[in-house]
Amino acid sequence: MKKLLIGLALSFVFCSEIITPRNLLNTVHAQRKPIPPYAKWGVLAMKKTKEKYPNAQIIDYLHIGRISGPTNSTEKFKLWLKHNRKEFGVFIDIEFNNKTEQVIKVTFKETPK
């Protein structure tokens, strides 16, 4: 009987240790999202946009995609800007060399939507 009580007591201790709220909280881990490959081009797009529109505020950002070529590629973005009470979109294309990642040209096209 004594062994049975000790066994029950030990199993209770081990079980209670496993399912305590403190232990449940310790098993939760935040997941880090990987940095997308276009992130550095997005930073450049915002920098160039601020240079071209210094008085405007960037209020939204969208990566449209990449057009890959044999030697050069183009990252495409759309930024939404606000200046005074006017809001407008700007498409930004950043063309760069695939091997060196040297920027060849940056183009802007405004859009009302």
PDB file of N, CA, C and O in Angstrom, residues 16-46:
ATOM      1  N   SER A  16       1.626  16.998 -12.751  1.00  0.00           N
ATOM      2  CA  SER A  16       1.334  18.392 -12.473  1.00  0.00           C
ATOM      3  C   SER A  16       2.456  19.293 -13.002  1.00  0.00           C
ATOM      4  O   SER A  16       2.212  20.415 -13.405  1.00  0.00           O
ATOM      5  N   GLU A  17       3.688  18.786 -13.019  1.00  0.00           N
ATOM      6  CA  GLU A  17       4.794  19.582 -13.542  1.00  0.00           C
ATOM      7  C   GLU A  17       4.655  19.736 -15.055  1.00  0.00           C
ATOM      8  O   GLU A  17       4.952  20.781 -15.605  1.00  0.00           O
ATOM      9  N   ILE A  18       4.162  18.744 -15.721  1.00  0.00           N
ATOM     10  CA  ILE A  18       4.051  18.774 -17.175  1.00  0.00           C
ATOM     11  C   ILE A  18       2.945  19.725 -17.631  1.00  0.00           C
ATOM     12  O   ILE A  18       3.110  20.448 -18.593  1.00  0.00           O
ATOM     13  N   ILE A  19       1.831  19.775 -16.928  1.00  0.00           N
ATOM     14  CA  ILE A  19       0.690  20.527 -17.434  1.00  0.00           C
ATOM     15  C   ILE A  19       0.435  21.844 -16.703  1.00  0.00           C
ATOM     16  O   ILE A  19      -0.631  22.407 -16.802  1.00  0.00           O
ATOM     17  N   THR A  20       1.404  22.359 -16.022  1.00  0.00           N
ATOM     18  CA  THR A  20       1.183  23.642 -15.353  1.00  0.00           C
ATOM     19  C   THR A  20       1.133  24.758 -16.400  1.00  0.00           C
ATOM     20  O   THR A  20       1.781  24.660 -17.453  1.00  0.00           O
ATOM     21  N   PRO A  21       0.377  25.801 -16.129  1.00  0.00           N
ATOM     22  CA  PRO A  21       0.321  26.919 -17.070  1.00  0.00           C
ATOM     23  C   PRO A  21       1.692  27.519 -17.358  1.00  0.00           C
ATOM     24  O   PRO A  21       1.974  27.935 -18.461  1.00  0.00           O
ATOM     25  N   ARG A  22       2.555  27.524 -16.366  1.00  0.00           N
ATOM     26  CA  ARG A  22       3.898  28.066 -16.567  1.00  0.00           C
ATOM     27  C   ARG A  22       4.618  27.292 -17.664  1.00  0.00           C
ATOM     28  O   ARG A  22       5.241  27.869 -18.547  1.00  0.00           O
ATOM     29  N   ASN A  23       4.497  25.968 -17.652  1.00  0.00           N
ATOM     30  CA  ASN A  23       5.156  25.155 -18.669  1.00  0.00           C
ATOM     31  C   ASN A  23       4.498  25.316 -20.024  1.00  0.00           C
ATOM     32  O   ASN A  23       5.158  25.270 -21.055  1.00  0.00           O
ATOM     33  N   LEU A  24       3.194  25.505 -20.038  1.00  0.00           N
ATOM     34  CA  LEU A  24       2.521  25.726 -21.311  1.00  0.00           C
ATOM     35  C   LEU A  24       3.001  27.020 -21.951  1.00  0.00           C
ATOM     36  O   LEU A  24       3.207  27.094 -23.152  1.00  0.00           O
ATOM     37  N   LEU A  25       3.201  28.052 -21.155  1.00  0.00           N
ATOM     38  CA  LEU A  25       3.675  29.316 -21.689  1.00  0.00           C
ATOM     39  C   LEU A  25       5.100  29.214 -22.200  1.00  0.00           C
ATOM     40  O   LEU A  25       5.466  29.876 -23.163  1.00  0.00           O
ATOM     41  N   ASN A  26       5.899  28.402 -21.579  1.00  0.00           N
ATOM     42  CA  ASN A  26       7.287  28.256 -22.012  1.00  0.00           C
ATOM     43  C   ASN A  26       7.413  27.559 -23.359  1.00  0.00           C
ATOM     44  O   ASN A  26       8.447  27.656 -23.995  1.00  0.00           O
ATOM     45  N   THR A  27       6.388  26.865 -23.802  1.00  0.00           N
ATOM     46  CA  THR A  27       6.482  26.147 -25.069  1.00  0.00           C
ATOM     47  C   THR A  27       6.051  27.002 -26.255  1.00  0.00           C
ATOM     48  O   THR A  27       6.177  26.591 -27.380  1.00  0.00           O
ATOM     49  N   VAL A  28       5.563  28.207 -26.015  1.00  0.00           N
ATOM     50  CA  VAL A  28       5.145  29.092 -27.096  1.00  0.00           C
ATOM     51  C   VAL A  28       6.369  29.852 -27.588  1.00  0.00           C
ATOM     52  O   VAL A  28       7.086  30.466 -26.808  1.00  0.00           O
ATOM     53  N   HIS A  29       6.599  29.809 -28.882  1.00  0.00           N
ATOM     54  CA  HIS A  29       7.745  30.480 -29.480  1.00  0.00           C
ATOM     55  C   HIS A  29       7.274  31.400 -30.594  1.00  0.00           C
ATOM     56  O   HIS A  29       6.429  31.024 -31.392  1.00  0.00           O
ATOM     57  N   ALA A  30       7.835  32.584 -30.654  1.00  0.00           N
ATOM     58  CA  ALA A  30       7.533  33.504 -31.748  1.00  0.00           C
ATOM     59  C   ALA A  30       8.270  33.023 -32.989  1.00  0.00           C
ATOM     60  O   ALA A  30       9.409  32.573 -32.915  1.00  0.00           O
ATOM     61  N   GLN A  31       7.597  33.130 -34.129  1.00  0.00           N
ATOM     62  CA  GLN A  31       8.229  32.737 -35.378  1.00  0.00           C
ATOM     63  C   GLN A  31       8.701  33.982 -36.103  1.00  0.00           C
ATOM     64  O   GLN A  31       7.952  34.941 -36.252  1.00  0.00           O
ATOM     65  N   ARG A  32       9.932  33.960 -36.525  1.00  0.00           N
ATOM     66  CA  ARG A  32      10.473  35.061 -37.310  1.00  0.00           C
ATOM     67  C   ARG A  32      10.224  34.780 -38.771  1.00  0.00           C
ATOM     68  O   ARG A  32      10.492  33.686 -39.254  1.00  0.00           O
ATOM     69  N   LYS A  33       9.718  35.794 -39.455  1.00  0.00           N
ATOM     70  CA  LYS A  33       9.523  35.653 -40.890  1.00  0.00           C
ATOM     71  C   LYS A  33      10.848  35.969 -41.575  1.00  0.00           C
ATOM     72  O   LYS A  33      11.548  36.905 -41.187  1.00  0.00           O
ATOM     73  N   PRO A  34      11.181  35.214 -42.610  1.00  0.00           N
ATOM     74  CA  PRO A  34      12.433  35.503 -43.306  1.00  0.00           C
ATOM     75  C   PRO A  34      12.335  36.840 -44.043  1.00  0.00           C
ATOM     76  O   PRO A  34      11.258  37.266 -44.447  1.00  0.00           O
ATOM     77  N   ILE A  35      13.461  37.502 -44.181  1.00  0.00           N
ATOM     78  CA  ILE A  35      13.505  38.766 -44.914  1.00  0.00           C
ATOM     79  C   ILE A  35      13.360  38.443 -46.396  1.00  0.00           C
ATOM     80  O   ILE A  35      14.125  37.636 -46.940  1.00  0.00           O
ATOM     81  N   PRO A  36      12.367  39.048 -47.060  1.00  0.00           N
ATOM     82  CA  PRO A  36      12.167  38.737 -48.478  1.00  0.00           C
ATOM     83  C   PRO A  36      13.328  39.261 -49.321  1.00  0.00           C
ATOM     84  O   PRO A  36      13.973  40.260 -48.973  1.00  0.00           O
ATOM     85  N   PRO A  37      13.605  38.605 -50.449  1.00  0.00           N
ATOM     86  CA  PRO A  37      14.745  39.014 -51.276  1.00  0.00           C
ATOM     87  C   PRO A  37      14.600  40.409 -51.879  1.00  0.00           C
ATOM     88  O   PRO A  37      15.584  41.027 -52.232  1.00  0.00           O
ATOM     89  N   TYR A  38      13.393  40.922 -51.965  1.00  0.00           N
ATOM     90  CA  TYR A  38      13.185  42.250 -52.542  1.00  0.00           C
ATOM     91  C   TYR A  38      13.306  43.372 -51.501  1.00  0.00           C
ATOM     92  O   TYR A  38      13.201  44.547 -51.843  1.00  0.00           O
ATOM     93  N   ALA A  39      13.535  43.039 -50.239  1.00  0.00           N
ATOM     94  CA  ALA A  39      13.529  44.038 -49.163  1.00  0.00           C
ATOM     95  C   ALA A  39      14.513  45.173 -49.412  1.00  0.00           C
ATOM     96  O   ALA A  39      14.180  46.340 -49.226  1.00  0.00           O
ATOM     97  N   LYS A  40      15.732  44.855 -49.827  1.00  0.00           N
ATOM     98  CA  LYS A  40      16.720  45.921 -50.045  1.00  0.00           C
ATOM     99  C   LYS A  40      16.303  46.836 -51.185  1.00  0.00           C
ATOM    100  O   LYS A  40      16.554  48.031 -51.153  1.00  0.00           O
ATOM    101  N   TRP A  41      15.611  46.276 -52.190  1.00  0.00           N
ATOM    102  CA  TRP A  41      15.130  47.100 -53.297  1.00  0.00           C
ATOM    103  C   TRP A  41      13.957  47.970 -52.843  1.00  0.00           C
ATOM    104  O   TRP A  41      13.788  49.085 -53.318  1.00  0.00           O
ATOM    105  N   GLY A  42      13.167  47.467 -51.916  1.00  0.00           N
ATOM    106  CA  GLY A  42      12.070  48.252 -51.351  1.00  0.00           C
ATOM    107  C   GLY A  42      12.585  49.457 -50.571  1.00  0.00           C
ATOM    108  O   GLY A  42      12.018  50.543 -50.638  1.00  0.00           O
ATOM    109  N   VAL A  43      13.663  49.247 -49.832  1.00  0.00           N
ATOM    110  CA  VAL A  43      14.288  50.356 -49.096  1.00  0.00           C
ATOM    111  C   VAL A  43      14.785  51.407 -50.087  1.00  0.00           C
ATOM    112  O   VAL A  43      14.581  52.608 -49.896  1.00  0.00           O
ATOM    113  N   LEU A  44      15.401  50.951 -51.159  1.00  0.00           N
ATOM    114  CA  LEU A  44      15.895  51.881 -52.181  1.00  0.00           C
ATOM    115  C   LEU A  44      14.726  52.610 -52.852  1.00  0.00           C
ATOM    116  O   LEU A  44      14.803  53.819 -53.106  1.00  0.00           O
ATOM    117  N   ALA A  45      13.634  51.895 -53.121  1.00  0.00           N
ATOM    118  CA  ALA A  45      12.455  52.521 -53.737  1.00  0.00           C
ATOM    119  C   ALA A  45      11.914  53.632 -52.845  1.00  0.00           C
ATOM    120  O   ALA A  45      11.573  54.724 -53.330  1.00  0.00           O
ATOM    121  N   MET A  46      11.852  53.383 -51.545  1.00  0.00           N
ATOM    122  CA  MET A  46      11.356  54.417 -50.630  1.00  0.00           C
ATOM    123  C   MET A  46      12.331  55.599 -50.553  1.00  0.00           C
ATOM    124  O   MET A  46      11.912  56.758 -50.518  1.00  0.00           O
TER     125      MET A  46
END
